[in-house]
Every structure is written in C-alpha cells, then in structure tokens.
Coordinates of C-alpha atoms in Angstrom, one line a residue:
X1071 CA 108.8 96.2 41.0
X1072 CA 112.0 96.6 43.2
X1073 CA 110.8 98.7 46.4
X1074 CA 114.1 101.1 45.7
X1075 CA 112.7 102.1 42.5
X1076 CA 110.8 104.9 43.5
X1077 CA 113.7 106.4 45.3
X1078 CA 116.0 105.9 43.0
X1079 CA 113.6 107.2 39.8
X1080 CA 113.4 110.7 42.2
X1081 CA 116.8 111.0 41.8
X1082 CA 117.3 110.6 38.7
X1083 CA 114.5 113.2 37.9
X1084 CA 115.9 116.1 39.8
X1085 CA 119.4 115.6 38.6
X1086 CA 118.2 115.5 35.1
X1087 CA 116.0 119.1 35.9
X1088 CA 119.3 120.0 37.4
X1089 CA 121.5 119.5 34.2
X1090 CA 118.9 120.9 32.0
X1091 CA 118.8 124.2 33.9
X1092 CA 122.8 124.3 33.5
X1093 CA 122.9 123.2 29.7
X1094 CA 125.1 125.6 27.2
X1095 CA 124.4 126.8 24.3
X1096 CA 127.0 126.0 22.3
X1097 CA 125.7 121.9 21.2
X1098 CA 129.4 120.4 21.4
X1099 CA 129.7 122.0 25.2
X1100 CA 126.0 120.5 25.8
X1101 CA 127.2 117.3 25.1
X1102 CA 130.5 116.9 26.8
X1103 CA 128.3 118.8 29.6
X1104 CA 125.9 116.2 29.2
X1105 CA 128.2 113.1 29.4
X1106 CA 129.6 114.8 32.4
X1107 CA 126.5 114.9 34.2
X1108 CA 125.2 111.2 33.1
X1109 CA 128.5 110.0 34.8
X1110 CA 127.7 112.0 37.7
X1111 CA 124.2 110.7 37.4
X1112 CA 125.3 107.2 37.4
X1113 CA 127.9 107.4 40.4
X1114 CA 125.2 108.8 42.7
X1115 CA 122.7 106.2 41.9
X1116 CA 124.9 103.7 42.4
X1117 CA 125.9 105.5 46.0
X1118 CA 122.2 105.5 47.1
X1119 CA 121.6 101.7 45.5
X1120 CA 124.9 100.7 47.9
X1121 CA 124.0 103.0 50.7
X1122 CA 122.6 100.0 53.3
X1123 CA 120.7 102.9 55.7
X1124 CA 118.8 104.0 52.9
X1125 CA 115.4 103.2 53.7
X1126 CA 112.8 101.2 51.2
X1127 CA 109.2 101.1 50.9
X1128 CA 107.0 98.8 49.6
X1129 CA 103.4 100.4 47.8
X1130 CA 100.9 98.2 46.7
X1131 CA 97.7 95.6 47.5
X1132 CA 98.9 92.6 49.7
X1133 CA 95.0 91.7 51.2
X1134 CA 94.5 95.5 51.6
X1135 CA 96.1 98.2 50.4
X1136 CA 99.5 98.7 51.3
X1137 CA 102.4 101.1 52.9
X1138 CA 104.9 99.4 54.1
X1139 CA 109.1 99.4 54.8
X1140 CA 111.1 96.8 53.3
X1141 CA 112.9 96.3 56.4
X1142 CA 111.1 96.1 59.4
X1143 CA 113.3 96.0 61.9
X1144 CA 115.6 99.1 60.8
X1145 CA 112.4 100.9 59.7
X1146 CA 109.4 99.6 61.6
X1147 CA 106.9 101.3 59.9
X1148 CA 103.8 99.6 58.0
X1149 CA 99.6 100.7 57.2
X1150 CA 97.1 98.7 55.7
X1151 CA 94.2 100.1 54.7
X1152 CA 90.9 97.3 54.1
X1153 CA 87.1 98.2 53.7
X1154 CA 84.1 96.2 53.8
X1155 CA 80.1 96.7 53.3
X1156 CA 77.0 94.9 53.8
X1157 CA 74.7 96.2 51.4
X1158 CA 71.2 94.2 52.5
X1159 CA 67.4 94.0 52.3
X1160 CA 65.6 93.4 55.3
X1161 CA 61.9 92.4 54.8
X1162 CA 59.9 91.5 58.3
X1163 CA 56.3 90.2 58.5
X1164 CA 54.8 90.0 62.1
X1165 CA 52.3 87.9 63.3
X1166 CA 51.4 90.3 66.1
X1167 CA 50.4 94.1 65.6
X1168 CA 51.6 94.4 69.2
X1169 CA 52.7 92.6 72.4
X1170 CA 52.8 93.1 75.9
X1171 CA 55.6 92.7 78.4
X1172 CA 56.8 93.0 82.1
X1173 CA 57.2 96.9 82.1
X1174 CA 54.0 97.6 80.0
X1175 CA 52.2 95.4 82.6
X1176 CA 53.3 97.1 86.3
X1177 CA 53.4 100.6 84.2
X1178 CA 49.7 100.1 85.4
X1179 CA 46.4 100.8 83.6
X1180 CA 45.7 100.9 80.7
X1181 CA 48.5 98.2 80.0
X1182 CA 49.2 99.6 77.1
X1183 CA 51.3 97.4 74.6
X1184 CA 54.4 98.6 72.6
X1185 CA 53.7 98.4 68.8
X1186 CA 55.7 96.7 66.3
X1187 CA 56.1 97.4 62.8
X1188 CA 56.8 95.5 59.5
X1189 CA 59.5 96.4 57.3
X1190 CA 60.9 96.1 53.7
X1191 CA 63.9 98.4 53.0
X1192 CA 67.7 98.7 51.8
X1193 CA 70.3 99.3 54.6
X1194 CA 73.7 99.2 54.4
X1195 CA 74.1 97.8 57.9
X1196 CA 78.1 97.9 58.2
X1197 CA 80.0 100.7 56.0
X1198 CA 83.9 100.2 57.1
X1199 CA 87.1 101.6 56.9
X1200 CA 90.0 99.8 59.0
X1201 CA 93.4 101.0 59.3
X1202 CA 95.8 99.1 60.9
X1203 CA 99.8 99.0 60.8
X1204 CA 103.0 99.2 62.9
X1205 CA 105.4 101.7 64.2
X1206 CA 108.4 102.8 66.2
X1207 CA 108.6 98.6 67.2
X1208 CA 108.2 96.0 65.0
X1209 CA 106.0 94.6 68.5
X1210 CA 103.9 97.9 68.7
X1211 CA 100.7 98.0 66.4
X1212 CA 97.5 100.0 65.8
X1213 CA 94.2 99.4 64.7
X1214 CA 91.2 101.7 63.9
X1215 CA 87.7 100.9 62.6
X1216 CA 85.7 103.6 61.6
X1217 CA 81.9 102.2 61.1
X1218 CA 78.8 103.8 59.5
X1219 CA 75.4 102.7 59.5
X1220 CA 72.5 103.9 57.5
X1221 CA 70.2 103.0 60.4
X1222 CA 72.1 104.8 63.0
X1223 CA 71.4 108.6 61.7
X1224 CA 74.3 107.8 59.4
X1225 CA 77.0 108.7 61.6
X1226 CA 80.9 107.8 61.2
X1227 CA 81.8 106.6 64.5
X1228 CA 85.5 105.0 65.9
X1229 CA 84.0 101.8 66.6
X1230 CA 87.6 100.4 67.4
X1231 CA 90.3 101.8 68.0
X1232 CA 93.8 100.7 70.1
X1233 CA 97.0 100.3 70.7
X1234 CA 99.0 97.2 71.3
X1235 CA 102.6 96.0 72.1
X1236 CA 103.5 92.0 71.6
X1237 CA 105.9 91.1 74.1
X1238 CA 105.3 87.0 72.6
X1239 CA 103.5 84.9 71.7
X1240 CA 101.8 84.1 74.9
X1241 CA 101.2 87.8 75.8
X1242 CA 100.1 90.8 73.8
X1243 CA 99.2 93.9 75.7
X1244 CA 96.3 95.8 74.1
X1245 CA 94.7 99.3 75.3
X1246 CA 92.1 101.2 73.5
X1247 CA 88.2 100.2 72.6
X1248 CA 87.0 96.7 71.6
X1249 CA 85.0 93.7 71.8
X1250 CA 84.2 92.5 75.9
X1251 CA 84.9 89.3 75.4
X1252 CA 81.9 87.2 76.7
X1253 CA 80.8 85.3 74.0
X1254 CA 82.7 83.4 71.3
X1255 CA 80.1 84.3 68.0
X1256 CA 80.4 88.0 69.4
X1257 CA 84.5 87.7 69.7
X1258 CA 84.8 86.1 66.4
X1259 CA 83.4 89.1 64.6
X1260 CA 80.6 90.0 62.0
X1261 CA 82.4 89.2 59.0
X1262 CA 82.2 85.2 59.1
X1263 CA 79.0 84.7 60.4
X1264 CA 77.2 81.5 59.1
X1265 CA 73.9 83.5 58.0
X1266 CA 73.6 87.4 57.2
X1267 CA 74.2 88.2 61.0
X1268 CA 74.5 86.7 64.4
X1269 CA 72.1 84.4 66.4
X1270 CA 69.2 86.2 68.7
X1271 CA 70.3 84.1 72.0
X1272 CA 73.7 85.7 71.1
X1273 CA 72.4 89.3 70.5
X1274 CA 70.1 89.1 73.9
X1275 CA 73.1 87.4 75.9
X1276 CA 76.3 88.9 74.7
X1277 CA 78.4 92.0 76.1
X1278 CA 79.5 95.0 73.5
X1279 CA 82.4 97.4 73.5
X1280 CA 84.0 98.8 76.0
X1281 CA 87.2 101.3 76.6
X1282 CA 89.9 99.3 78.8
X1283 CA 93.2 97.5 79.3
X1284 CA 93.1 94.0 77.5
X1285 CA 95.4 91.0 77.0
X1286 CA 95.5 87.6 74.3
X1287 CA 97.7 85.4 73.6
X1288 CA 98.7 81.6 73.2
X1289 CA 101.0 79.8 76.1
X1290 CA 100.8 76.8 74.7
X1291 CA 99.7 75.4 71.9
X1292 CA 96.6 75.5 70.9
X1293 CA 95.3 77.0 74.1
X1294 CA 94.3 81.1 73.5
X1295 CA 93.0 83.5 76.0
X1296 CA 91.9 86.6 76.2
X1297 CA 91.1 88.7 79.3
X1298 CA 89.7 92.8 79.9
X1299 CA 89.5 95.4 82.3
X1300 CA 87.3 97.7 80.9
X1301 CA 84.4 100.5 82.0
X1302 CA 81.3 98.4 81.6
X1303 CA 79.3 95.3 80.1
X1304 CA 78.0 97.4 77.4
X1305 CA 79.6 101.1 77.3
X1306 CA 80.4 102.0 73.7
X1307 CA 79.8 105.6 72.8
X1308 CA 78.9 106.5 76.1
X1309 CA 80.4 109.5 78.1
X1310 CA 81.9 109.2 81.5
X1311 CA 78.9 111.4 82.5
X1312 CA 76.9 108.4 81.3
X1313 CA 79.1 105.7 83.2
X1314 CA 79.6 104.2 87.3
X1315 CA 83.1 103.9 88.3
X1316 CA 82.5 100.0 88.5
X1317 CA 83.9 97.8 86.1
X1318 CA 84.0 94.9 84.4
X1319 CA 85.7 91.8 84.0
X1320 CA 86.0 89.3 81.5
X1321 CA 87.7 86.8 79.6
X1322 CA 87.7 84.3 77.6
X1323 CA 89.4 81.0 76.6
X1324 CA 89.4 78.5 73.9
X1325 CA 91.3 74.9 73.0
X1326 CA 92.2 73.6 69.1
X1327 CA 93.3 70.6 69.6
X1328 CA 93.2 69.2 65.9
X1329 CA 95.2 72.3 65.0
X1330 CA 94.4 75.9 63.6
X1331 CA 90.7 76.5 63.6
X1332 CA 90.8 78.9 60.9
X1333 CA 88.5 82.3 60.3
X1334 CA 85.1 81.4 60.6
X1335 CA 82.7 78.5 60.6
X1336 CA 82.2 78.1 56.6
X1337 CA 84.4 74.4 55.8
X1338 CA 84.7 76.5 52.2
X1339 CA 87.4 74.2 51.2
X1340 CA 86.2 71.4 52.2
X1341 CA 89.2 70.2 53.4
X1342 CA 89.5 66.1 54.4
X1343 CA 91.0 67.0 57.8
X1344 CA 88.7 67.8 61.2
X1345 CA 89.2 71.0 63.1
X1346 CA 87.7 71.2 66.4
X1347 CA 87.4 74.1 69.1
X1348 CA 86.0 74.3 72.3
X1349 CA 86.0 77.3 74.8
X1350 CA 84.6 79.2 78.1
X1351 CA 83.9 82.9 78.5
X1352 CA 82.9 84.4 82.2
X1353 CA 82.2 87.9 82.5
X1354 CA 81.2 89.9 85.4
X1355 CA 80.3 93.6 86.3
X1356 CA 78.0 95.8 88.4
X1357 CA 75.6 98.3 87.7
X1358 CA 74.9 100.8 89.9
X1359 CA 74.1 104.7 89.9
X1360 CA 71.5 107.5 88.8
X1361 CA 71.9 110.5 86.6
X1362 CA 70.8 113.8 88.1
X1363 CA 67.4 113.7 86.9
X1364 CA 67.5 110.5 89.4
X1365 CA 67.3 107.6 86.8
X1366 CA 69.6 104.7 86.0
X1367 CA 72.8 105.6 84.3
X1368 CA 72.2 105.1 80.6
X1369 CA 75.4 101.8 80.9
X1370 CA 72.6 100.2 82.7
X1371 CA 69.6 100.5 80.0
X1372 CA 71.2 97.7 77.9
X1373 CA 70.1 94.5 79.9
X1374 CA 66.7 93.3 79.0
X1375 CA 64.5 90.8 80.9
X1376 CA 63.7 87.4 79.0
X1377 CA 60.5 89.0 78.0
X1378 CA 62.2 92.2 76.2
X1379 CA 61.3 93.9 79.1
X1380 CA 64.3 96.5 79.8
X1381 CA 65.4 96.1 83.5
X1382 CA 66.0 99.6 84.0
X1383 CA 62.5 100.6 82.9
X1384 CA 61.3 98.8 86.0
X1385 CA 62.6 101.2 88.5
X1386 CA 66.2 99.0 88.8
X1387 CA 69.3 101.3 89.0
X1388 CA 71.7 98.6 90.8
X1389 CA 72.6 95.3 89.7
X1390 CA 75.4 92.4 89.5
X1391 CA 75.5 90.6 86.6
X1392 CA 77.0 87.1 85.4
X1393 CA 77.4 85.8 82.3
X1394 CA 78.7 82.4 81.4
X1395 CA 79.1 81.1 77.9
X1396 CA 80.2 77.9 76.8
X1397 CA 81.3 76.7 73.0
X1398 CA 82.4 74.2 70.5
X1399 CA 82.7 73.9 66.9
X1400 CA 84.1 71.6 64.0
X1401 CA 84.8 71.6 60.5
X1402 CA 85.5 68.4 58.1
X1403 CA 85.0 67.7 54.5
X1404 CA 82.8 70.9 53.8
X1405 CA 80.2 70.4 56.7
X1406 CA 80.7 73.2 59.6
X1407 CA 79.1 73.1 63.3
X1408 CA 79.2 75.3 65.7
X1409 CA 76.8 76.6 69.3
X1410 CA 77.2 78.0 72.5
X1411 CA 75.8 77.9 75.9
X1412 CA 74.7 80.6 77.9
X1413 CA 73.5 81.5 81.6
X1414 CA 73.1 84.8 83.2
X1415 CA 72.9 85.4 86.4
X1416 CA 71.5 88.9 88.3
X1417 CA 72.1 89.6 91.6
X1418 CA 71.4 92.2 94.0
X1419 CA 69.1 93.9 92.3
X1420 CA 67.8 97.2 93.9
X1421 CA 64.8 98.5 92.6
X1422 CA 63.6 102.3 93.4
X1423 CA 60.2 104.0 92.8
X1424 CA 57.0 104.7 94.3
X1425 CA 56.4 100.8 93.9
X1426 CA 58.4 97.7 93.7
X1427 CA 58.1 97.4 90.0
X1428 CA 60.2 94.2 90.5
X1429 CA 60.6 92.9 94.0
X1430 CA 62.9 90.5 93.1
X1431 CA 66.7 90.2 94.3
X1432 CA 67.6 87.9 91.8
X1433 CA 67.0 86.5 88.0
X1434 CA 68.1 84.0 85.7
X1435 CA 68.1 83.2 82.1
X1436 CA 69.6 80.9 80.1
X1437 CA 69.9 80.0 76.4
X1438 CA 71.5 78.6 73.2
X1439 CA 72.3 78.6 69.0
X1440 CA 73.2 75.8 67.3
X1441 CA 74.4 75.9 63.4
X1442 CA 75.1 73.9 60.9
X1443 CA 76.3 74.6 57.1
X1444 CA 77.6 72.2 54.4
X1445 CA 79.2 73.4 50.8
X1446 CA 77.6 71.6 48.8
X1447 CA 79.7 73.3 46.0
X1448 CA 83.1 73.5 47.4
X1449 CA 84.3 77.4 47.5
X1450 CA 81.2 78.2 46.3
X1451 CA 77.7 77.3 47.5
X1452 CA 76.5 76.5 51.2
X1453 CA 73.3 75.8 53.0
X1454 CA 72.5 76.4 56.3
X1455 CA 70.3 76.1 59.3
X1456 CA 70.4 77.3 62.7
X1457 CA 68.6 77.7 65.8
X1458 CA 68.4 79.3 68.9
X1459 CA 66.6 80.4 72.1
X1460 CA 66.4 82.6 74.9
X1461 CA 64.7 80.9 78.6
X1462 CA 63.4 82.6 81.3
X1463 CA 61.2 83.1 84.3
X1464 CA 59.1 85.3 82.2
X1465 CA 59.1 83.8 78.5
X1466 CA 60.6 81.3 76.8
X1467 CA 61.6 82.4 73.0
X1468 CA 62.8 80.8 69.6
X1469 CA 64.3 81.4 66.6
X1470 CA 64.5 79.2 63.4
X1471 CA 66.6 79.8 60.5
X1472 CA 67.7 78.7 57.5
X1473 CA 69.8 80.1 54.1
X1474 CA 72.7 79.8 52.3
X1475 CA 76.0 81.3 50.9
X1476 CA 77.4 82.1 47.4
X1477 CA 80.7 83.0 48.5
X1478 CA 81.5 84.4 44.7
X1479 CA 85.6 84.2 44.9
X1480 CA 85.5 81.7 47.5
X1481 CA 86.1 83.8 50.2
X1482 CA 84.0 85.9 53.0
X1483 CA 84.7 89.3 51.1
X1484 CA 82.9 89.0 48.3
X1485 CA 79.7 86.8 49.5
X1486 CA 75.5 86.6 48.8
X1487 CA 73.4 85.2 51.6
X1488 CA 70.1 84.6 51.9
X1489 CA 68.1 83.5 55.1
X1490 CA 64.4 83.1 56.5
X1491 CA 63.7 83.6 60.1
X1492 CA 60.8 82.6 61.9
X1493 CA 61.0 84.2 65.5
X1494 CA 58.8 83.3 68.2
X1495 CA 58.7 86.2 70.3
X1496 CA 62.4 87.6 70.1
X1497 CA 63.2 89.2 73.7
X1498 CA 66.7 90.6 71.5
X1499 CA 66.7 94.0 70.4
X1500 CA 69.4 94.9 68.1
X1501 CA 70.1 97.0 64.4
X1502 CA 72.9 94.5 63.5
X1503 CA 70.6 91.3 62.7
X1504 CA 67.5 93.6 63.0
X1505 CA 65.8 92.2 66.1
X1506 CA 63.4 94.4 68.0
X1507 CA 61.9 93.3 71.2
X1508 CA 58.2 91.4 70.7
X1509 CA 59.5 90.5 66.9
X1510 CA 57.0 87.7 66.0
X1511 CA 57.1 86.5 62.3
X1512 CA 58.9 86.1 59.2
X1513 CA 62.4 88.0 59.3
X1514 CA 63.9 88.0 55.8
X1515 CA 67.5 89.1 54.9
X1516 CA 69.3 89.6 51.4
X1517 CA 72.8 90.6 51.7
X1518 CA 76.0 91.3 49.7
X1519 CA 79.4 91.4 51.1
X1520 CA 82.0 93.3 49.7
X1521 CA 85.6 93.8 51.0
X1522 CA 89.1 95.0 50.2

C-alpha cells in the first residue's frame, strides 16, 4: 500500500460529506452538481498527490511495529514499538539446608547461618515494552525499555531510557540510563544468551545500570568502543539520596577481524564462513559514604565477597574497585564459542564498627565462563554446555551447565531452552538467572521466548 493513501483517502472522504450536505433536490441538479464536485474532487487530489511538501507516513510491522515518515530527511520522524517475554519455570534442589559465610562468621556467636530454600514455580522473569524511534534529526534517536518482573513486586520500571545524537560512524553521543559497560555477556544483552540466562562468574563480576553521559562507535573497521561517565558501578533505581558524588568509569572495546560478528553466540545458520571477536572492558569507581543512620550508602551494598558475603555487611563503607574483563568468541559451520576473563581488584578499603570485621585493605578475585553450542539442526535445534567459576581468598565456586535451544522460527524471538545447573556454592546473587548466595544443587530452567 502506497504510504499517500491514507492521506489522500481523508480527502476524498470529507469532500464527498461536503457534497452530500450541499446536494439538491431536484435529481438532474444533483447530478450536474454531482459531476461538478467529482471534478473538483479529482483536481484537488491530484494537487495534494503533486504537492512535493506534503508529508507521507508509512504504518505497519517492519521487525516491530511501525510509524514512520516516508522521507526522512524532510520529515525526520520514526517509532518502533517491539515486546518480548520470558515466560519460565525455575525448579532448584539444594544440597545444603544452609551455609555459612564471612559476615555470619565475625557477626559473632551463635554463627548463625543464612538459610536457603528450594524452589519450583512460574515467573515471567522479563515482561518488555521498547520504544524507540527518531526525531527532529535524522542523527537524533530515542529509546525506552519499560521492564516488569513477577519477582520484583511486579512493578513497571524505565529500565532504559536515553537520548542519542550520531555525529558518524565513529562517534555516537548517548545520555540517559543503560548498561555500564564492564563485561561483554552483560553488554550484549539478555536476549541472545546461549542458555536461559547469563553465566554466575558474569552475574557475581559484572557492573549494572547506571544514569550518565556515554559514547560508541566504530573508527575503523571492525574496531568498536564504547566508553561511560555515569553515577556508580551498580546504581539503577537508586535515588541521589541513596548515591556518593563519585563516579564511575568505564569502557569497553572489541575487534572483528573476519567481519560482522552478528547478534549473539547461536551459529543458527550455520554459515561456512568463521566470525571471530575478541575484546577488553576496564571499569573503575569508588565507594564511599554513610546514610544518616550511619551505614553504607545503599550504591555500595551490591559488591559481594567471593564467599557471598556482602562487603558492606562487614562494617565497609569506602572502597575502590577494579574490574577487568577479557573476551573472545567464534562462530563457523553451526558451532559457537564464546568466554571471558575476569579480575577484580579492591582497594582502600575502610572498614568502621566497634571491630575490624575485615581488617584488610585490599582483596582480589578472579574468574571465568566458557560456552560452547552447536545446531545440530540448522535454524532449529542446539545443544549446549557451559561453565564457569568464581576464585577467591575466601572460596572457590563452580558452575556446570548444560541445555539446548529450539529456536522455533529460527530466530531468538520465538525460542525454548532448556538447561541443568549443578552449582557448587554460588557466591552470585541475582533474580535474572536465579542465583542466591550459598546456592548448592541442581538449578533447573524451562523457558519460552516470545518477541515482536
């Protein structure tokens, strides 16, 4: 359908309403009246069909649902609208009725431990709405994501939500709330993940979302960056009351030199040729502050020890922390790989209380995921395994996994995974993938995809 039509039918409409209010009784004055108005009909449409400034609009489903003008760059205005949920069953079996960490231990006697329960029950973990579009510039764009999780009181929440303007290729200017950008399985999204959700090293290591000032682009090709200023490692849905005036860095950079990596890890196409990626992501921030009642701002309470143990539970209110993540991944003839690296540091920590909870000045942790997937029905059926672990001064954790895909139209919106998960001592806590700290056992997930 020609994108003038619905202007054009309009017209036609309310000229015809127009003639049939005027139309005379007598029937040969109707239709010489009639005549009249058809050629006067006629002659306007074909004014507004010729008339170049006329604008055009384009309504319908082009990988969303669509609003758009014809011509962007007299009319720069365009909204998509997409939606996605991941309707899944979580079952978890533990080994342990309880477990014992750092912060149970020095809360002194009687050491009581933290229980952990089982569970078996329907979530839907991520209920979204995205809108996204241009305006005013055919360079200036939007984007909000309005998430909603049964497990989270069932609150609608911006979870996204900015403002860009892209001066080229090698620079686009964002501003709003997004992804810190420390880890590459974090930055890539939850959309495309291998299994039903991201790895446990990833959940304990990576950043969240912050509010800030943000750049990506590609200089050169095949080389992408992209580097934040934002309020803090881990500040989304917080309130400035909530928040120090520190904060933090970050950035990230990756290399294709095969080409386009594509969206996601999945080869679904198994295509012949090998797409590689390898990348770096530093990120650094500090800590530091009490509320009025005297404990740590609540931006601190997100960093956990390797033993689960939160930090801030400890006593801690100031910190530095470093995190440096490492990647690579490939694709060729159905089979997918892809891990990263990671390796925190803490510095200057300052502990307060009536006693040195934790003395030290200084942790590190490090840790990993490898996974690997293969279609062994090309655009339809994968299997996968993975791995991953978290390595301390206090524990050393691992998870073990393995699943598969039935991506149903061979794509990532319309997708059934399956996946087993035996955790030995998670340290991750988490509702996404549904960690909890001291997780020990079988963690079972069901999910169904489902996007527009």
């Amino acid at each position: 359908m020609k994108s003038e039509q619905p202007i054009v039918v309009i017209a036609a409409l309310m000229l015809l309403l127009a003639s049939a209010e005027a139309r005379p009784s007598d029937p040969e004055d109707g239709v010489s009246t009639t005549e009249a108005r058809l050629r006067e009909l006629e002659a306007k449409l074909s004014r507004i069909e010729q008339d170049e400034d006329a604008p055009s609009w384009f309504v319908g489903y082009d990988k969303g649902f669509v609003f758009r003008s014809t011509d962007m760059e007299k009319n720069p205005f365009a909204l998509k609208i997409n939606g996605r949920m991941q309707f899944r069953y979580t079952n978890f079996q533990n080994d342990e009725d309880d477990y014992v960490n750092r912060g149970t231990f020095f809360g002194g006697p009687p050491f009581a431990a933290t229980d952990i329960d089982e569970r078996s029950d329907f979530e839907i973990e991520r209920g979204r709405l995205e809108f996204a579009g241009t305006f005013w510039d055919p360079r200036m764009h939007f984007y909000i994501n309005i998430d909603a999780d049964t497990d989270d009181n069932h609150r609608a929440i911006f979870h996204d939500f900015w403002m860009n303007y892209e001066f080229n290729e090698a620079f686009d200017l964002h501003f709003g709330k997004a992804f810190v950008p420390g880890s590459r399985e974090w930055l890539d999204g939850s959309t495309r993940t291998h299994l039903a959700d991201r790895s446990m090293a990833t959940t304990f290591f990576r950043p969240d979302r912050s509010v800030g000032v943000w750049a990506i682009g590609q200089p050169s090709e095949g080389f992408h960056y992209r580097a934040m200023i934002g309020n803090g490692f881990n500040t989304t849905d917080l309130s400035p009351g909530q928040m120090n005036d520190e904060p933090i860095v970050s950035g990230s950079v990756w290399f294709e030199p095969c080409g386009d990596f594509g969206k996601g890890y999945a080869d679904i196409q198994a295509e012949n040729e090998t797409r590689t990626r390898f990348g770096a992501s530093l990120t650094w921030g500090r800590e530091d502050g009490t509320a009025s009642n005297g404990v740590a701002l609540a931006e601190s309470n997100f960093l956990r020890l390797d033993d689960g143990t939160r930090l801030t539970s400890l006593g801690v209110t100031r910190y530095d922390l470093t995190l440096l993540a490492v990647d690579a991944a490939l694709k060729s003839g159905g089979f997918g790989l892809h891990g990263e690296l990671y390796y925190r540091w803490l510095n200057r920590i300052k502990p307060t209380g009536p006693f040195p909870a934790f003395p030290e000045r200084t942790n590190r942790s490090w840790g990993f995921y490898t996974t690997a997937g293969y279609m062994v029905v090309p655009e339809e059926i994968e299997v996968v395994v993975s791995t991953s672990t978290v390595q301390g001064r206090f524990k050393d954790s691992w998870e073990y996994a393995f699943g598969g895909n039935y991506f149903v139209d061979g794509t990532h919106k319309n997708k059934l995974t399956l996946d087993f998960t035996l955790l030995d001592g998670s340290p991750a806590q988490n509702s996404g993938p549904g960690f909890v700290a001291g997780y020990d056992g079988w963690l079972i997930r069901l999910q169904y995809q489902i996007a527009f």
